[in-house]
Each structure stands twice: as C-alpha cells, then as structure tokens.
Amino acid sequence: GLTTFANLPYVHCLSAEKNVDSFDIAFLGAPFDTGVTARPGARFGPTGIRWGSRRLDKDMGDSIYTGQNPLADWAKVVDCGDAPLTFLDNTIALKQLDKAHEVISSRTTNSSDYTVPRIITLGGDHTTTLSALRSTFHHWGPVSVLHFDSHIDTWDPAVLGGGISHYAGVNHGTFLHLAHEEGLIRNTSSHAGIRAPVKYSSDVKNDKRCGFDIVTARDMDKLGVTGVIEKLKAHVKGTRVYVSVDIDVLDPAFAPATGTAEPGGWSTRELLTVLDGLEGIEIVGGDVGWFLLFARSTCSS
Amino acid sequence: GLTTFANLPYVHCLSAEKNVDSFDIAFLGAPFDTGVTARPGARFGPTGIRWGSRRLDKDMGDSIYTGQNPLADWAKVVDCGDAPLTFLDNTIALKQLDKAHEVISSRTTNSSDYTVPRIITLGGDHTTTLSALRSTFHHWGPVSVLHFDSHIDTWDPAVLGGGISHYAGVNHGTFLHLAHEEGLIRNTSSHAGIRAPVKYSSDVKNDKRCGFDIVTARDMDKLGVTGVIEKLKAHVKGTRVYVSVDIDVLDPAFAPATGTAEPGGWSTRELLTVLDGLEGIEIVGGDVGWFLLFARSTCSS
Amino acid sequence: GLTTFANLPYVHCLSAEKNVDSFDIAFLGAPFDTGVTARPGARFGPTGIRWGSRRLDKDMGDSIYTGQNPLADWAKVVDCGDAPLTFLDNTIALKQLDKAHEVISSRTTNSSDYTVPRIITLGGDHTTTLSALRSTFHHWGPVSVLHFDSHIDTWDPAVLGGGISHYAGVNHGTFLHLAHEEGLIRNTSSHAGIRAPVKYSSDVKNDKRCGFDIVTARDMDKLGVTGVIEKLKAHVKGTRVYVSVDIDVLDPAFAPATGTAEPGGWSTRELLTVLDGLEGIEIVGGDVGWFLLFARSTCSS
Amino acid sequence: GLTTFANLPYVHCLSAEKNVDSFDIAFLGAPFDTGVTARPGARFGPTGIRWGSRRLDKDMGDSIYTGQNPLADWAKVVDCGDAPLTFLDNTIALKQLDKAHEVISSRTTNSSDYTVPRIITLGGDHTTTLSALRSTFHHWGPVSVLHFDSHIDTWDPAVLGGGISHYAGVNHGTFLHLAHEEGLIRNTSSHAGIRAPVKYSSDVKNDKRCGFDIVTARDMDKLGVTGVIEKLKAHVKGTRVYVSVDIDVLDPAFAPATGTAEPGGWSTRELLTVLDGLEGIEIVGGDVGWFLLFARSTCSS
Amino acid sequence: GLTTFANLPYVHCLSAEKNVDSFDIAFLGAPFDTGVTARPGARFGPTGIRWGSRRLDKDMGDSIYTGQNPLADWAKVVDCGDAPLTFLDNTIALKQLDKAHEVISSRTTNSSDYTVPRIITLGGDHTTTLSALRSTFHHWGPVSVLHFDSHIDTWDPAVLGGGISHYAGVNHGTFLHLAHEEGLIRNTSSHAGIRAPVKYSSDVKNDKRCGFDIVTARDMDKLGVTGVIEKLKAHVKGTRVYVSVDIDVLDPAFAPATGTAEPGGWSTRELLTVLDGLEGIEIVGGDVGWFLLFARSTCSS
Amino acid sequence: GLTTFANLPYVHCLSAEKNVDSFDIAFLGAPFDTGVTARPGARFGPTGIRWGSRRLDKDMGDSIYTGQNPLADWAKVVDCGDAPLTFLDNTIALKQLDKAHEVISSRTTNSSDYTVPRIITLGGDHTTTLSALRSTFHHWGPVSVLHFDSHIDTWDPAVLGGGISHYAGVNHGTFLHLAHEEGLIRNTSSHAGIRAPVKYSSDVKNDKRCGFDIVTARDMDKLGVTGVIEKLKAHVKGTRVYVSVDIDVLDPAFAPATGTAEPGGWSTRELLTVLDGLEGIEIVGGDVGWFLLFARSTCSS
Ligand SMILES: [Mn+2]
Ligand SMILES: [Mn+2]
Ligand SMILES: [Mn+2]
Ligand SMILES: [Mn+2]
Ligand SMILES: [Mn+2]
Ligand SMILES: [Mn+2]
Ligand SMILES: [Mn+2]
Ligand SMILES: [Mn+2]
Ligand SMILES: [Mn+2]
Ligand SMILES: [Mn+2]
Ligand SMILES: [Mn+2]
Ligand SMILES: [Mn+2]
C-alpha cells in the first residue's frame, strides 16, 4: 500500500464518483505555502505528517492515559489524500481548497448520529484555515476557534502585507481577521500559547475586536496545564468549536521544522495534555499545520 | 589513543587471554538493531555514545549537585569495547552477546567488596537487555527492573511480531515478557515514562502479570521528580535492581536520534534528577540504548 | 491523492480482489533491509524513491535525448504500492515478497502483445532481487542479469555471513550466488561498475562460475560510455535480460544515501547514458534499490 | 563589517540619495521564490551565495588558469545588497525588482569607457531574470541569452501554470517565453546543459520559435568543453549577450540545494571551464540563482 | 540591504571616520573560536545570530508580556557589524577586540542621559567576554557579572589548559578567573544554570574566591523562575551589572548548535522569563555567544 | 573492540613502554585544526576517517583493479591511535606532534627489509604535515613532495597570516614554504589538483622557488589520468617521495566536509586512479586530512 495518515484507509473522497466509502472524520492534506511572510516549505507538510505518523495504528491505538482509541471510537476515520492546489496563484488555490472542503463535507457519514462528515486539515500554511472555517460555517454556523499558536494571526491586512495589494493581504497572519470580517467565527474564541511580538496597542485591540481571548505561553507557568484547560473550556461557553493547531505553538526544540519559530513555547507534553483536556466540548472541525517537511534545521531554507 | 566511553581505560575483557586488568564496572557495546519494528541504525549506537561522551573525564568528574564522582568512587570503571555481533541472524547474535556477558562477568574485580564485576551495556536495540538479564540472573538471582521507556516492552510475542514465527517474536517490544517467562525478573519492577499507545485491556493486564507497575510520562506533572523517585524506590522493596534506560523515554526534542520517537516525554533534567535520586537501592547491572548514531533528524531513515 | 511513483495511477494489485485495473509494467516497493552487513535504512527506500519522483509526470515525460516517453509508450505503467514485509524474520519476509511477485505477475495485461505483466521492484536491500529473479524465472525462464553495482554480490554464503548459519547466508552479498545455484540465471550475465574490494582469487573465480563478466568502474575511462554499452549488450547474446541497479554503482557524491558507499564510481550522466543505450535488448524485469530514505549524510546511521 | 559578496564594498545603490559611490558592476540580491512549481526556499538564496563567497577576496583573486582577477580588472565591482521584494504578491514583487534594476543601472559608472553600470543578479527563482532582461533591453537593446539550465524555461504559460490564470502564468518555467513575447531577446540565443523532460514536439518547437538553440547535458560527452564553448560563442553571432545561470544546470551532486534537481548534469569543472571560455563575447548583464540557502539535502523541503 | 541584527541600522562604528551616526546600544560581532577546548565553529556565530534574528523588527517589536519594545525604547540601537579578528593568534585577536570595544564605546550617544554607548557582544567563544569586561571596567568601574552558563568559567589557568603555556591559559573556561585577577569584577556576581562537572573542592572554592554565587540548573525546580530571579537580583546588591549569556546554559534540545552541550539545562521559556525579570537592575553591558553557525547536530564537527 | 582505521590492530605506539608490537606502517591521528584561516572542525577528522573506514578489512582487501591488498602485503600495518595534542597553543601542539612522530618512527619494524617504520598521518589541518616532514627528513633525508591539494600551501607567512605575528605565520597555507626554508624538501616536488585563487606573480614565483611544479585541476582534462600520472612520476626524478593528500583536492561534491571547499576539482575516480598509478616510486611517508568529522554540509560551521 501507500503511506496514509496513521495507516488509515484511503478513500477517493475528491473523485468525481458519486459514491465512495462513507466516513465520519476525514484527514485532508492542504499542500500550500505561498501565503507566508517567512520560510516556505509547508507545501510538503502533509507528506511529512503522514510519514511521521507511520507507526500509528488503530489496532494498537489506546491511550495509556485514557484507555480510549481516537481512531476506533464512534467515528470511522479515513484519509482523503491531498487537495490539488496550485502553487502559482493563492486566489485560485484557496478556491480549489474551498471546493475540496465542499466535496468532502457533502459525502455520506458512516455513523447515524451525524449527517455531515468532519474534516481535519493537514497544512500547509495557516492561510488554509480560512477555507476550513468557510466550510465549517456552511454546515455548522459560526464557531468558537481554539487557536494554538505563537502568533495571534488576526493582523489587519492593512498592517501585515496588505498595504501592498488586496492579494497580499490574504495570508497566514491575517486569516483570522478575515474570518471575523466574513462572520465565520464567534467572540468566544481563544488563542493559546501566544508569545510572538506585536504592535501592542493596535494589534491586541483589533484581536479583541475579532473575538479572541489570549492565553500566553508563559501563562502555562502561572496556571498549570489544568488551569489552561479550564480557562479555554470556560471561554467557549458551550458553543461549537473549531480547533486550529499551528505547530509553532510548540517551542522550536519540539517543532523545529516550521517557518516562524519563536522561542519560549510549550513542550509536547504540555500541548498534548491540554488537547486531551478539551474532552467535553463539541468540536466540529480542526487542523494542524505549518510543518516544513522533514526539515529539522534552522539552516535549511 | 582511541575513543572510549568517558575516556576510561580500555580493557581487552573479551580476549582469549586468561588475565586482563581487573575492574568493577565494565561498559560493553552491543551493536545490534535487527530486533526492531521501526527505524534501524542503533547498531552504530555504541560508537555514537562513546563519541558523545568524549568530554567526560574522571579527572574533572564531580557532580555539581552531589560533589561525587561516579567514575572515581569505590569502583574501577573500564570500557570493554563492543561485543562482536552478527547483523545477519538474531538468534546467533543474542548467543554471541550472552557469551560476551558471561566472559566479562567472570573476570576478576578490583575491589575486595565484590567478586562479580557489574556490566553497563551500551545499546543497540532494547532486545539486548534480555541477554544482560540472563547474565545478571546467573550471578545475582532474579532482579527488579527499573525500566525507563516510553513503551512497556512486555508485549506478548503472539501480539508483537510473533504471530509470524518464533524467530520474529524475540524483539525490542517483547524482551521483558520473555525475561518474565524465563524467571529472570521480580514482580517488584516498574516502568517509568510510559506514554506510547497500547491495546489497553490485554497489554496492560499482561504487563501487570509480568510484574510491572507503571509510572506514566505525565505522572511527572502530578508527582514531581521527588514523587516519582519515591514511588520507584518504594516499589523495588529492597530487592536487587537492574536499571534499563531506553533513550526514547526522553521527549524527541531531547533525544531525536532514536527509532521510535514518542512525543510528550521527559526532559533530560527530569530524567537525570530521577536517576540521581535512585541512590540507596542496590543496582547490580544496567544499560542505556536505542540511539541512532549521530542522527538527529526524523528525516534520515 | 497520495504520492505514487512518478504520479502514476495506483492499482490495488495485491488486494484479494480478483479483478483490478489491468497493466503492463508495475512498480512494487520492497521495504526490506535486514539482509545487510552494513548500514540499514533501506526499508524506507521505496518511500524515498516515490517522494524523489514527485516531479515526474507522463504528461511532460519526453526525453530530450530520444523524444520518447517511457511512461506513455506501448505499456500501461502503474504503481502497486509496497509489499507487506515483516522486519523481524528474513525467511518470512522473502516468502512474503515471493508471494507479492506471484500475485502481481499473474494479473491481466493491458497490451495485447504480452500476457505477463513486468515488475520493477523498488528496494530495499539487494537481497530482494532473489525474489524477483524467482518470479522472472517462473514466467520467462532463465535470464541474463545486467547487474549495475559496485559489488559483485556473488559471494559464497560460506564466505559472507554464512559460516555462522544458513539463515545468515541469505543476504545482499550472496543473492546472485544463490540465484545461480537455483538455476535462475544464465552465464551470459554481466556486472557493471564494480570497484569494491574482494578476495581476488576465490571470489572472482566463483563469480565467473556463477556466469558473470565484469565491467569495472574504471573501465568507463578506457571504453567510454559507448564502449561500455556495446560490451554489455554483446555479452547477453540475444537472451532475455533482467536489469538490476544497486544505487551504490554511482559514486557516493551522486548517491550518498546508501549503506555501502564506495568511492570511485560512476556519475549519474554516465549511468543514465548506459541505461538509455540498452535499447534493443529484451528486458523482462528489473529493480533499483539500496537507497536510505532521504539520508544524504554518511554520518547518519 | 557585514557579509557582502566576495567581501566587495557595500554601496547603498538603492537608497534615495542622489549620489552614491560610483561602480561598474553591481551584485544585486533578488530574494524571491514564489514563482516556482516545485521546492521553495530560494528567497534565502542571495544570503546563501554571499555566505558561500566569504573566502573570496580581490586581494588574492588571480585565477590560476588565466592569471586574471575578475574583481580587480577594469571594472569597479560592488555589492548593492538585496532588493526589497514582497513574498506575498508576485506581480508587485516583479515591479519592485524592475524598479531596483532601473535605479541601479542609472547610477554613475567608475570607468570612463561605459556610462551604464552592469548588474549581476543573485537569485532567487529564475522568474527574476525577466526583470533583468527588461532592464538590459532598456539600456542595451535586445540581447542574445546564454542560458545555462537543465530546463528550457520557454514553456508557454498556457502549458505551464497559466491555464489557471494570467497571474500563474508568470513563473520560473515561462519567463523566457515572456521575454521573447516582449521582444527583449534575440533569436541567436542558446540553452546549455538541458536534460529535463518536455512535451517534445510542442515544447521544442515553441522553444525554437523563441530563438533558442539547444546544447544538451550529454552534448558535453560528444563535443567536449572546447566544442561546447565554440558552439555557444559561434551562435551569438557577435551580438550583445546576457548570461543566465540556473544552478540546476549542475548535477545535483554538485548543487544539491536547488528546487528542481535533475540527474545527469554537468560538473562544476565543466561549467566553470565553459564560463571562462566565453571570454571575447560582449556580456552586458547576467545572473545566477535558484539556490536554496544552505540546504544540501533533498529531504529538506 | 544586508542582514543586520534584528534589521537594525548598520553603523560603520569601527571605521576611521571621526563622526558616524550616534547610538546608545551597539551590537558587535566577535568572530572568534580558538580559545576553546572542545568543538569549534563559533567564529561563524555572529553571522548565525544575525540570520536567526531576521524576522525581528522594531516596527512590530512589543513584547506580549510587557507591552514594551526593547528596540524602540529610550535607546537608539544599532549594529556595528563584526570586529576584524585574526583566527591565527589568540593574543593578537583579543587585542583587536579590545581595540574594537574601545572605539565603539568612545562614540557619541544619541540619548542625553548617558555619554557612553553600551555594547552587546555577539560571540564567538566565551573568551571574548574578557575583552568586554575590560572595556566595561574602563568606563563604569568594576561590575557584578550575571553569568548564565552550564560551566563556571572561573577555572584556574593552571588547571584548565594553562599548565602547558601562558598562551593556552587564556581560554573560554578561565576568562572569569582572569577578570577577577585583573580586578574587573565584583564579588557580588552570580552564575546561573550551572551543571557541568568540576573538581568540586578546588574549583568551587576558587570560584567563590573569584566572587561568584552559584544557582544550579536544578535550582530552577526548587526555586521556580520567580525564586531564581529574586536570588540573582538580590545578590548584585545594587551594583552595576554585566550580563553574559553562554548559550550552553540552555539544554541542548533548545540550543544544540554549541560546542560544549550539557544535558539537564534550562528551557528557552525559563531563560527568557529570567532575563525579563532582571528589569530594575542597572545593566551596563552584555553578551550572548557560543553558537555554532547553523549547526544543529551533534554529529557535525 | 574499538574502531580502528580499516579494522587494523591497535598498537600502543605512544606509550612509555619500551617494547610494543612491531610494525612497518603506522596510521597516526593528528587532531588539530587551529592553524586554519577558514572553517574549523578537522580536530575531529581522525575519528571521522576511522569511522568511514569501518567496512575495510584486510581479509577482503584485494583491489579489483590490481589484485593486490595494501593491508596484507609485505608491510605489517597498524593503527597507533591519536597523538595527544592541545587545542590551545599551536606551538605546543606541533611540538607534541613532533614528539609523537619521533617515538613512532623509532619503534622496531616487523619486516627485515627496513629498520624505520613509515607513518601515515590522519589529519587534522594541513599544518600537521610540517611535523611529518621533519620526522621524515630525520630518517630519510630531504624528500620530494607529491602534494594533492586545491591550494599551493607555499604562501609566504608574510602574506598569509604572518604579517600579524610569527605565531600566526605557521598555518595550513604556509607549511610548505616553511618546510622549504627548513631544508626538508627537494625541488623535484609537485602540486596536483591546484585551482584556488592566488596573487599570481608573487605567489607562483615563490612556489617555484620552494621547488614545486604545478598540475592544475583542469590539466586532468588535457592530460587525462595517464598523462597526469606520468608527469608526476617523471618529476620526482627517482628521489624519495612524501605523498600529502589535502582532501580539498577533490571537488566539494565528493568531499564536502572540508574547511576550504573549492569548486572545479577532481572526482574520487580520478584521484584514486592517479594514486594507484604512483606504484614504482619510493614513498617513505604520507598523510591525508582536512576532513571535518561527519559534516557533509557547507552550512554547518
Ligand atoms: Mn504561528
Ligand atoms: Mn498561525
Ligand atoms: Mn521504547
Ligand atoms: Mn524499549
Ligand atoms: Mn552494492
Ligand atoms: Mn548490491
Ligand atoms: Mn532549471
Ligand atoms: Mn531555470
Ligand atoms: Mn558554557
Ligand atoms: Mn562559557
Ligand atoms: Mn587545500
Ligand atoms: Mn592544504
């Protein structure tokens, strides 16, 4: 066979065929990295994620902490492969990704409890989350975003890239601002792990306006993992949630292969404990991305 | 001279000569990696460990924490080089390693307090610990194992690899099961740092049957280093102890060059504090392994 | 989609289904590296080859030299993915590979000119060629082998590994000896690119007995690419040919990611010109392997 | 000081100041890589080139072959640093680069023989050459291009990327087609080192239409370095020449850090001998690029 | 432009010109690594630091924790480039560095509050701090040193290197001893993050004699970041402070590219919190160094 | 055992014992790299060379080209390990190396044909050859040097480094000048593979004065390997010869792990053919060096 995420079955979700195998949760690769201000390479991220997951298997997949197996629970989980995205025009690429989300989320579910399959996007640069939020909005209405990142990503396009052109304004630092402008997200959202520099007064003010509460990286030292979990869960106030993990939320020691490494971040033990702690909220979509395939070193471009 | 572990004297412990320099603790390389289900390369681990230790020296070897010098205490510590192991037949290779342990542990000690030299094996894949436990049993009887690892390594050969053949069943995930079957270890053993997935009901049950208590990686957050130390020391109940360190107990940030990296592990500061805290129990043998020589990156095969 | 060799269509050749899409030439991954005396890692080779081929496409696949497109000629070419091979028992693994070859070569062809699909194996260590030669023999009778390698690979198991056990004697340096013993190959075979050291008198004598003529690496300087091509083609004397490329035939500058790098080899320009020059002989099977996934450096294990 | 190309003096050529130090040849970095279909990273190429040149110095700069010193001949050679280019909109970025070329080529020369300073652009992806050719045309009229590359780079935008949008059609594989359409280049141009696959009939035909003769990589084996030099020089027929070096003209063994590595290329000894052999033709501009900063490995993204 | 630290303006501080742009804090590279007992490469450290800082910008430089912008506060901060240091004679190189410090600290300040510009040296091996302390002493009198390091660096030259020759005695492990002997520092100094082995009785005694208090790496577990901050601040007793950061104070997971990696160190989150916590003491100079350019791996020499 | 060069027996040649095993040719590591103007790291070169030679074995050591086995011919060949050299004072280090050469060359030979063992030094930076030439001169009188290098290494200390101090003048670019001044070498010496820039008039003139003829890297294209061999052999005119191989004679594609990489060099096939071709001249000593341990990349410092 070929390498799929966690050795999950591959389903031709994006094919023109009307009927494909049903599923409840689909992994979808988004090979895209031309919306970035820094180091590119995330176009190869989905391949890197799949390769890195090659020892995962639902046949030996119970957590030692919870006894639960996320790959063999109520949901049938599959890999839909990569969306076909051009590297040469961001506007077109995002439309291609919108289309992929639309096709997959319109497929038949396996479980009888839900009629809409959920999607976990494998990035790719963070701009791709805009596409996922549009798709989520279409099926589930506005959502709270739990955004794990070292950056706020609500920059005003006029500040980050966009003074130059409208085209330049749609990027991995502005997509949450744009999601807010499009009405896709709720003001019960949170960032977690924030530590990158900002223009304090204007950026943080705009961030609040976009609906976000901030948990900084160093808040982990004050609140502990339990406190962080409680704060994040309380803030969504029972709404539906989209979980977006920018891998740069981790300290570069733990995730060196990213394009905007920021020192002073969380460890994998901290992040995974927080993610496990989210149990109980209603998650309707998510993503993880901003990996540079296989590149551990800050010296590689 | 040539590169030895921590610049220790090299003794030809494995030569046919009857008399070689006496010693109390011997480092022995076990260049073996064909008992693995994942990424190979640990056959070069002993060379990597020696190279990484090149700045250690017993002339400037006092711990800043304890004031003690493990290389210049009661024991004369030496390096015996690598056991000659074939890469082409695991059954033969383990017999070769059994023989090497037998020869070294039969040498004359330097101290008058003990007549049996202790061995610290430098791995190599974890299968090699089976050989060390046989040798330890021969001289010291059954021992408690303090097993630092992200994996339990007590899988039943019928589950991990062995459904295929008896040969395949002897591997780096089953050796503690086999040690239990051979009666080499006590039921006062512990794992520490566990976090890799399992088949919960069957694997954990079998693990208990093999005599192990589990301290998970995240238990560090609950118990702290002091609590972990106390729990591990209490559980051995005064028996003799064999300490086995699979380097994948560390988070991949701290030990990327291993074959089965599992996120969410311990830091070197945590592990070293725990190891220092073991003072007071009677350790009669040990090993550290599962390094891939010099390979930091998850991209190298 | 997922990454296939040269973006070829993926066919589930190895599934239990009776009917799958027909094809004429199939790429088959053989993730195997436990038959080696040196640096392992080739178990990840097929993945590395597929990733390295990601810019190849039959829609823009004409050679600038010949105007021909090997992916869009008479044959329908597909990727069958990897054969499922255990890493824990070579004997079993080779039987698994024998079975995979049997299943694939029994599928229906697309072209009406041939009834037996041809297979190109992506290694993996060179031991896997033994399996391919058995399959080839079954369908096409004995073949001449054109063997591109820095090593002769006809070592007597009694010399290389096998003094220890029968199991150890089946390895990447003996498989051509074994193929000769099994009667799979003709005495009109050739090695090309040879340069690694030998026991001259015994090894070269045995090599000749196994049916091989030797073109050394430095013969390129004397004969030129044209001379090498002519010599290789003449020597097969019109018989059917199996082409086996051990990537270590290239100089380590051109193929560093291999387990037995030997300086003084051929360049890619030389090798590719020779391979193009083979046009006109009847090739019924082939392989390329002994890549370590993504590992460029001699320092990584 | 700071790192400049070959330790040349840094001149603030791009500043708003009217008068800066005069010069005859300027190195200009073009940190741009969003016009590519493959592996990005060339945005860091100019930094990599400067770092790689740090041992060059005009005080010890005589060629052992010619006795001449290119950094201390008739021309005053300087480094102008990098042009400020956005990574978020190719259309804007190319305009920014056009502007940078305009400003620099309008500065005062040091020599009295020429009034227009020449520019050597340090790439960056090959799309940047379009900007350089516009600037060259403005001052010197249409030029013959000597284009060292494994790819023809005259693809019709309708074929390569452009079927999607006009925006996507301006890329590193179409810029020479566009230069021809804009009338910037002569039909006495040549490619050298070509070996990447094409759609033979249509692409080669269009290439000829754009004014190019092809010297393939393997032509080196037939013509030798002397023959290649003669052919290239003869073909420009005394016209002014722009020399563009895509580093992928070299075999990946010699230049692994590029985005579109093609095996079977030239060695550095071959390329440098050819470049030295161009003496005698009138070169009015040039570039070298498509380096990925510091990335030697094909595994890094 | 060219790459400066944090995109700060480059000032020709070291030129012979009498008047250059005024500044309050200057970054100065010290490319020097021949005073080391271990792995060299730090001569390229200043380049590595500048490259690593390329995303920093005073226009978006407010800390998310404090709201303050260290690059746009009272002080005008600039980059003076690298001091020109020979690699072939340590004695000469240190004199060259003394001279560079003298020239820069004699320039005119921009602020009216201070007449002496402060310098932050970018290393280079730690020996270079001796030069900085001489310069600091000249302008500010004796200072307390806050020394972040895994090593004490107060070794007696007779113990570390100097038994051999006076020349050998001036190195990266003895410079704080020498600074004490020259009367440059106060006995209200502290080390922080210490964990490397010593000769306990003699080395620690001498260290105390040189005026240092020790905060070990594991003290972080006992005191917490707040406790560490308080202890360090209290100990300087209101004196002027020089802050020296040897990057090996971090655990190798966080700073692998150094020459004397010691496991069990601090995380970047811990170190940065401590550094932020120093606000309120009077810092008159500082340095950070012992980076090996771009080298992440312990395998690279 | 421990890793020796080519698995040769280790002899304690440098011990204080009067009698050690006799030998005819000794490998001696010279871990030294502080005499360099560029990238350091060669102090780890001897370890890298030994590790790289781990598959060599005199039991399977016949050349496929000559049928001869250099490790099992008339001479008993051994490894003496590394000379103990300080990294902190070049003057002392060279004296330590002089002493090591003296001790080893005074040992008893195994063969009855010669009374002086020969030494092959494993570098280390090229400065170490000065020490070897002194030792060679002492036993064999002045020798012709066959110097394979991209650099001439006869720079006048006044030009390269020495304007600064006498100490700085003894380095890897001046040692052949110094050897000439000390009368150690004959004017029948040759450089081979030269291509790095020079100050043509003064440097080449001085080079000739020091007794050297130059074969450039590109002379390989004109003379072929046979012509190069003949020229080198003819020029020594029957005198005794010392062969010194600076690994930078190879193109960086073939030997990237060096400190002064120069493009346009020889391939390993060319170099090894030339070295084999030297048979017939009387070689009394030699060295190979300037490797950076395990570092393939030009990005690592
Ligand atoms: Mn981010
Ligand atoms: Mn983000
Ligand atoms: Mn484990
Ligand atoms: Mn284990
Ligand atoms: Mn081979
Ligand atoms: Mn082979
Ligand atoms: Mn190209
Ligand atoms: Mn190009
Ligand atoms: Mn330190
Ligand atoms: Mn230090
Ligand atoms: Mn050289
Ligand atoms: Mn040299």
Coordinates of C-alpha atoms in Angstrom, one line a residue, chain A residues 103-218:
Chain A
V103 CA -17.0 18.0 -1.8
I104 CA -15.7 16.1 1.3
S105 CA -18.2 17.6 3.7
S106 CA -21.0 16.6 1.4
R107 CA -20.1 12.9 1.5
T108 CA -22.2 10.4 3.4
T109 CA -21.4 9.6 7.0
N110 CA -20.9 6.2 8.4
S111 CA -22.4 6.9 11.9
S112 CA -26.1 7.5 12.1
D113 CA -25.7 10.3 14.7
Y114 CA -24.4 12.9 12.3
T115 CA -25.0 13.6 8.6
V116 CA -22.0 15.9 8.0
P117 CA -18.5 14.4 8.0
R118 CA -16.0 16.4 9.9
I119 CA -12.6 17.3 8.3
I120 CA -9.2 17.6 9.9
T121 CA -6.9 19.6 7.5
L122 CA -3.2 18.8 7.4
G123 CA -1.4 22.0 6.5
G124 CA 0.2 23.7 4.8
D125 CA 0.5 27.3 5.9
H126 CA -2.1 28.7 8.2
T127 CA -4.0 30.6 5.5
T128 CA -5.7 27.3 4.6
T129 CA -7.7 27.6 7.9
L130 CA -9.8 30.3 6.2
S131 CA -11.0 27.8 3.7
A132 CA -11.8 25.3 6.5
L133 CA -13.7 27.9 8.5
R134 CA -15.9 28.8 5.5
S135 CA -16.7 25.1 5.1
T136 CA -17.4 24.7 8.8
F137 CA -19.6 27.8 8.8
H138 CA -21.7 26.4 5.9
H139 CA -22.6 23.3 7.8
W140 CA -22.4 24.3 11.5
G141 CA -22.9 28.1 11.6
P142 CA -20.4 30.3 13.4
V143 CA -17.9 28.6 15.7
S144 CA -15.6 29.5 18.5
V145 CA -12.0 29.0 17.5
L146 CA -9.5 27.4 19.9
H147 CA -6.3 28.6 18.2
F148 CA -3.0 27.2 19.4
D149 CA -0.2 29.4 18.0
S150 CA 2.7 31.6 19.0
H151 CA 1.1 34.3 16.8
I152 CA -2.3 36.0 17.0
D153 CA -3.0 35.7 13.2
T154 CA -5.6 38.4 13.5
W155 CA -3.5 41.1 11.9
D156 CA -5.3 43.6 9.8
P157 CA -4.3 43.1 6.2
A158 CA -3.5 46.8 6.1
V159 CA -0.8 46.1 8.6
L160 CA 0.5 42.8 7.5
G161 CA 1.2 42.5 3.8
G162 CA -1.9 44.2 2.6
G163 CA -0.8 47.8 2.3
I164 CA 0.7 46.5 -0.9
S165 CA -2.3 44.9 -2.5
H166 CA -5.5 43.1 -1.7
Y167 CA -3.9 39.9 -3.0
A168 CA -1.0 40.2 -0.5
G169 CA -3.4 40.8 2.4
V170 CA -4.7 37.3 2.4
N171 CA -2.0 35.5 4.3
H172 CA -1.0 33.3 7.3
G173 CA -1.1 36.3 9.7
T174 CA -4.4 37.8 8.7
F175 CA -6.8 34.9 8.1
L176 CA -8.5 35.1 11.5
H177 CA -9.2 38.8 10.9
L178 CA -10.7 37.8 7.6
A179 CA -12.7 35.0 9.2
H180 CA -14.1 37.6 11.6
E181 CA -14.9 40.0 8.8
E182 CA -16.7 37.2 7.0
G183 CA -18.7 36.4 10.1
L184 CA -17.5 32.9 10.3
I185 CA -16.4 32.9 14.0
R186 CA -17.7 33.8 17.4
N187 CA -16.4 36.2 20.0
T188 CA -15.9 33.3 22.4
S189 CA -12.7 32.3 20.7
S190 CA -9.2 32.0 22.3
H191 CA -5.6 32.0 21.4
A192 CA -3.3 29.7 23.4
G193 CA 0.5 29.7 23.5
I194 CA 0.9 33.3 22.2
R195 CA 4.4 34.8 22.6
A196 CA 5.5 36.5 19.3
P197 CA 5.9 40.3 19.3
V198 CA 3.1 42.6 18.2
K199 CA 2.3 46.3 17.9
Y200 CA 0.7 46.1 21.3
S201 CA -1.9 48.8 21.4
S202 CA -3.3 48.4 17.9
D203 CA -2.9 44.7 17.3
V204 CA -4.2 43.5 20.7
K205 CA -7.1 45.9 20.4
N206 CA -8.0 44.5 17.0
D207 CA -7.5 41.0 18.2
K208 CA -10.1 41.6 21.0
R209 CA -12.4 43.1 18.4
C210 CA -12.1 39.9 16.3
G211 CA -13.4 37.9 19.4
F212 CA -10.3 36.5 20.9
D213 CA -9.1 36.0 24.5
I214 CA -5.3 35.4 24.9
V215 CA -3.6 32.7 26.9
T216 CA 0.1 33.4 26.6
A217 CA 2.9 30.8 26.5
R218 CA 4.1 31.9 30.0

